[in-house]
Short mmCIF file of C-alpha atoms in Angstrom, two decimals:
data_model
loop_
_atom_site.label_atom_id
_atom_site.label_comp_id
_atom_site.label_asym_id
_atom_site.label_seq_id
_atom_site.Cartn_x
_atom_site.Cartn_y
_atom_site.Cartn_z
CA UNK A 1 -50.50 144.29 61.26
CA UNK A 2 -47.48 146.36 62.33
CA UNK A 3 -46.74 149.94 61.34
CA UNK A 4 -43.41 149.01 59.74
CA UNK A 5 -43.52 149.57 55.99
CA UNK A 6 -40.89 148.50 53.48
CA UNK A 7 -40.53 149.39 49.81
CA UNK A 8 -40.30 148.06 47.24
CA UNK A 9 -41.71 144.57 47.90
CA UNK A 10 -39.81 142.95 45.04
CA UNK A 11 -36.77 144.01 43.05
CA UNK A 12 -34.63 142.47 40.32
CA UNK A 13 -31.15 143.87 39.75
CA UNK A 14 -28.15 142.94 37.66
CA UNK A 15 -24.83 141.96 39.20
CA UNK A 16 -22.66 145.05 39.78
CA UNK A 17 -25.59 147.44 40.14
CA UNK A 18 -26.55 149.40 43.23
CA UNK A 19 -29.84 149.19 45.14
CA UNK A 20 -31.64 151.23 47.80
CA UNK A 21 -34.27 149.71 50.07
CA UNK A 22 -36.52 151.79 52.29
CA UNK A 23 -38.20 151.34 55.65
CA UNK A 24 -40.64 153.41 57.67
CA UNK A 25 -40.52 152.56 61.36
CA UNK A 26 -43.44 152.14 63.70
CA UNK A 27 -44.71 155.31 65.33
CA UNK A 28 -42.80 156.07 68.54
CA UNK A 29 -39.86 153.82 67.64
CA UNK A 30 -36.44 155.44 67.18
CA UNK A 31 -34.43 152.30 66.44
CA UNK A 32 -34.34 150.54 63.09
CA UNK A 33 -32.46 147.32 62.35
CA UNK A 34 -31.87 145.60 59.02
CA UNK A 35 -31.61 141.85 58.50
CA UNK A 36 -30.81 139.64 55.52
CA UNK A 37 -32.61 136.32 55.22
CA UNK A 38 -31.36 133.81 52.68
CA UNK A 39 -33.70 131.01 51.60
CA UNK A 40 -34.15 128.43 54.35
CA UNK A 41 -32.10 130.39 56.87
CA UNK A 42 -32.83 132.61 59.84
CA UNK A 43 -32.41 136.37 59.46
CA UNK A 44 -28.86 137.68 59.86
CA UNK A 45 -28.23 141.09 61.44
CA UNK A 46 -26.78 143.68 59.03
CA UNK A 47 -26.78 146.86 61.12
CA UNK A 48 -28.86 149.06 63.39
CA UNK A 49 -29.57 152.77 63.56
CA UNK A 50 -30.54 154.65 66.70
CA UNK A 51 -31.39 158.35 66.44
CA UNK A 52 -29.64 158.65 63.06
CA UNK A 53 -26.38 157.03 64.21
CA UNK A 54 -25.17 153.51 63.39
CA UNK A 55 -25.42 151.48 66.59
CA UNK A 56 -23.90 148.12 65.78
CA UNK A 57 -23.02 146.19 62.66
CA UNK A 58 -23.01 142.52 61.76
CA UNK A 59 -20.55 140.64 59.60
CA UNK A 60 -21.34 142.37 56.32
CA UNK A 61 -18.89 144.16 53.97
CA UNK A 62 -18.74 147.97 53.67
CA UNK A 63 -20.70 147.89 50.42
CA UNK A 64 -23.72 147.46 52.69
CA UNK A 65 -24.46 150.90 54.09
CA UNK A 66 -27.39 152.69 55.61
CA UNK A 67 -28.99 155.90 56.73
CA UNK A 68 -31.59 156.92 59.26
CA UNK A 69 -33.53 160.14 58.81
CA UNK A 70 -34.87 162.59 61.44
CA UNK A 71 -38.30 160.94 61.20
CA UNK A 72 -36.54 157.61 62.00
CA UNK A 73 -37.22 156.08 58.61
CA UNK A 74 -34.22 154.30 57.15
CA UNK A 75 -32.51 153.22 53.94
CA UNK A 76 -30.31 150.23 53.20
CA UNK A 77 -27.91 150.68 50.29
CA UNK A 78 -25.99 147.87 48.65
CA UNK A 79 -23.29 148.65 46.09
CA UNK A 80 -21.66 146.33 43.55
CA UNK A 81 -24.39 143.71 43.87
CA UNK A 82 -23.35 140.06 43.86
CA UNK A 83 -25.47 137.00 43.13
CA UNK A 84 -25.24 135.97 46.81
CA UNK A 85 -26.97 139.22 47.80
CA UNK A 86 -30.22 137.68 46.55
CA UNK A 87 -32.34 137.38 49.70
CA UNK A 88 -35.29 138.75 51.66
CA UNK A 89 -34.29 141.99 53.39
CA UNK A 90 -36.17 142.69 56.58
CA UNK A 91 -36.48 145.90 58.52
CA UNK A 92 -37.37 145.91 62.22
CA UNK A 93 -38.25 148.78 64.49
CA UNK A 94 -38.10 148.81 68.26
CA UNK A 95 -38.48 151.41 71.01
CA UNK A 96 -34.71 151.47 71.58
CA UNK A 97 -32.76 153.83 73.79
CA UNK A 98 -33.82 153.61 77.40
CA UNK A 99 -36.21 150.79 76.69
CA UNK A 100 -33.72 148.16 75.58
CA UNK A 101 -35.41 144.82 75.28
CA UNK A 102 -38.61 146.16 73.81
CA UNK A 103 -40.53 144.11 71.31
CA UNK A 104 -39.23 144.25 67.74
CA UNK A 105 -41.73 144.62 64.92
CA UNK A 106 -40.86 143.64 61.38
CA UNK A 107 -41.99 144.85 58.00
CA UNK A 108 -43.07 142.59 55.15
CA UNK A 109 -39.62 142.58 53.63
CA UNK A 110 -38.11 143.33 50.23
CA UNK A 111 -37.31 140.34 48.03
CA UNK A 112 -34.12 141.19 46.11
CA UNK A 113 -33.06 139.02 43.19
CA UNK A 114 -29.66 139.62 41.60
CA UNK A 115 -29.20 138.14 38.13
CA UNK B 1 -21.02 134.46 70.72
CA UNK B 2 -24.72 133.69 71.03
CA UNK B 3 -26.01 130.82 68.91
CA UNK B 4 -29.65 129.79 68.61
CA UNK B 5 -30.80 126.36 67.47
CA UNK B 6 -34.28 125.15 66.63
CA UNK B 7 -35.23 121.49 66.49
CA UNK B 8 -36.89 119.97 64.54
CA UNK B 9 -36.35 121.79 61.25
CA UNK B 10 -39.75 120.59 60.05
CA UNK B 11 -42.82 119.12 61.68
CA UNK B 12 -46.04 117.73 60.22
CA UNK B 13 -49.04 117.05 62.47
CA UNK B 14 -52.76 116.32 62.07
CA UNK B 15 -55.25 119.06 62.86
CA UNK B 16 -56.22 119.28 66.53
CA UNK B 17 -52.93 118.04 67.91
CA UNK B 18 -51.11 119.90 70.68
CA UNK B 19 -47.46 120.47 69.81
CA UNK B 20 -44.21 121.88 71.16
CA UNK B 21 -41.51 123.70 69.23
CA UNK B 22 -38.05 123.88 70.77
CA UNK B 23 -35.44 126.64 70.83
CA UNK B 24 -32.07 126.50 72.54
CA UNK B 25 -29.47 129.24 73.03
CA UNK B 26 -25.86 129.06 74.15
CA UNK B 27 -25.52 132.18 76.32
CA UNK B 28 -27.99 132.91 79.12
CA UNK B 29 -27.08 136.63 79.18
CA UNK B 30 -30.14 137.79 77.26
CA UNK B 31 -32.62 140.64 77.63
CA UNK B 32 -35.45 138.63 76.18
CA UNK B 33 -36.48 135.90 73.78
CA UNK B 34 -39.04 136.48 71.06
CA UNK B 35 -41.05 134.02 68.98
CA UNK B 36 -42.09 134.93 65.43
CA UNK B 37 -44.23 133.43 62.72
CA UNK B 38 -43.26 133.69 59.05
CA UNK B 39 -45.50 132.79 56.14
CA UNK B 40 -43.76 131.89 52.85
CA UNK B 41 -42.01 134.89 51.32
CA UNK B 42 -43.39 137.24 53.95
CA UNK B 43 -42.06 139.23 56.89
CA UNK B 44 -42.04 138.22 60.54
CA UNK B 45 -45.06 138.47 62.80
CA UNK B 46 -44.26 138.75 66.50
CA UNK B 47 -46.10 136.12 68.53
CA UNK B 48 -44.72 136.31 72.06
CA UNK B 49 -41.96 138.17 73.88
CA UNK B 50 -40.56 136.78 77.14
CA UNK B 51 -38.39 139.09 79.21
CA UNK B 52 -35.38 137.51 80.92
CA UNK B 53 -37.08 137.87 84.33
CA UNK B 54 -40.20 135.99 83.16
CA UNK B 55 -40.84 132.26 82.92
CA UNK B 56 -43.66 132.23 80.41
CA UNK B 57 -46.08 134.22 78.29
CA UNK B 58 -49.45 133.25 76.88
CA UNK B 59 -51.52 134.53 73.97
CA UNK B 60 -54.63 132.60 73.00
CA UNK B 61 -53.63 129.07 72.02
CA UNK B 62 -49.93 129.90 72.29
CA UNK B 63 -47.75 129.55 75.36
CA UNK B 64 -44.03 130.24 75.43
CA UNK B 65 -41.70 129.34 78.27
CA UNK B 66 -38.16 130.42 79.06
CA UNK B 67 -35.54 128.60 81.14
CA UNK B 68 -32.37 130.67 81.05
CA UNK B 69 -30.39 128.27 83.24
CA UNK B 70 -30.77 125.48 80.69
CA UNK B 71 -30.71 127.81 77.68
CA UNK B 72 -34.10 126.67 76.42
CA UNK B 73 -37.41 128.07 75.31
CA UNK B 74 -40.47 126.23 74.09
CA UNK B 75 -43.51 127.35 72.13
CA UNK B 76 -46.60 125.31 72.88
CA UNK B 77 -49.47 125.42 70.37
CA UNK B 78 -52.77 123.98 71.56
CA UNK B 79 -55.37 122.44 69.28
CA UNK B 80 -53.43 123.12 66.09
CA UNK B 81 -55.26 124.31 62.96
CA UNK B 82 -54.30 124.30 59.26
CA UNK B 83 -53.96 128.09 59.51
CA UNK B 84 -51.09 127.58 61.94
CA UNK B 85 -48.98 126.20 59.08
CA UNK B 86 -45.93 128.48 58.80
CA UNK B 87 -42.30 128.71 59.83
CA UNK B 88 -41.75 129.58 63.48
CA UNK B 89 -38.57 131.42 64.44
CA UNK B 90 -37.16 132.18 67.84
CA UNK B 91 -34.70 135.00 68.47
CA UNK B 92 -32.62 135.92 71.50
CA UNK B 93 -31.61 139.49 72.34
CA UNK B 94 -28.13 139.30 73.94
CA UNK B 95 -26.88 141.67 76.62
CA UNK B 96 -24.56 144.48 75.58
CA UNK B 97 -24.13 146.53 72.45
CA UNK B 98 -26.88 147.05 69.92
CA UNK B 99 -30.29 145.46 70.03
CA UNK B 100 -29.23 142.74 67.64
CA UNK B 101 -31.55 139.74 67.55
CA UNK B 102 -29.89 136.36 67.05
CA UNK B 103 -32.22 133.99 65.21
CA UNK B 104 -32.52 130.26 64.85
CA UNK B 105 -33.20 128.77 61.41
CA UNK B 106 -36.80 128.09 62.27
CA UNK B 107 -39.17 125.14 62.41
CA UNK B 108 -41.47 124.68 59.43
CA UNK B 109 -44.84 123.51 60.72
CA UNK B 110 -47.48 121.85 58.55
CA UNK B 111 -50.89 121.14 60.08
CA UNK B 112 -52.85 118.70 57.94
CA UNK B 113 -56.66 118.89 57.82
#
C-alpha cells in the first residue's frame, strides 16, 4: 500500500458544475502528477507540479487547473464540467527534482461521474 | 511523440500457466519503463521499474525485461494464479521535460481456476 491518498473516492456532479479533487503525496516526494483514465483506456497525463510550480501539461483545456501546497499535497480543479469528463482521476507522486526517473506511486483514484 | 502499445488487449489462461505480456514503445529515449497492475475501478499498483540502463528486474513470480533498441518490454508471470487476474499496464518515462508517464491501454488478464 502506497502513501498516496486521494479524496473523495467517488463523486457525482452535474454538467456545468465545478469540482475539486485532492491528493496527498507520499512522504519525501515533491512531485505530483495527475492523470485521467477513461473506461478501457490507459491513463492520460493532465499536468504535473514540482515544488508548487506547474512542470508540464498534457493536452487538456484550461478549465483543468491545479495547485500544489507547501506540504506537496495537490488539488485538481475542473470547471464547467462536461459529460466526457466522467473518468477515474489518478494522482501519482514521485521523488522528482534531481532524482528524475524515480518510481511513481499512485493513489486509489477518484471516480468522477458527470450527469 | 512517444506511443506505447500493449498486445494482446485481453488474455485468458488456466491456473498454473506461465505467461508473457508484451509492451512496445516508439521512442527509445526513455528514463525508465514501469509495469503496473490495476484491479477493476482501483488505482495503479507499481510492480516493477526498469531503468534505461537495465535489462531486467525480478520480483517474486514476476520478471520484466527491457530492450530499448527494439522498443520492447515484456512482463513474465510464472505459475499464474486466479489472484493475478487484473489489468496490467506498462508506462514509459520519456527523456526531457516533465516526468510524464506515457501509458499503453493495458492487457486484461484472467486466470481461470
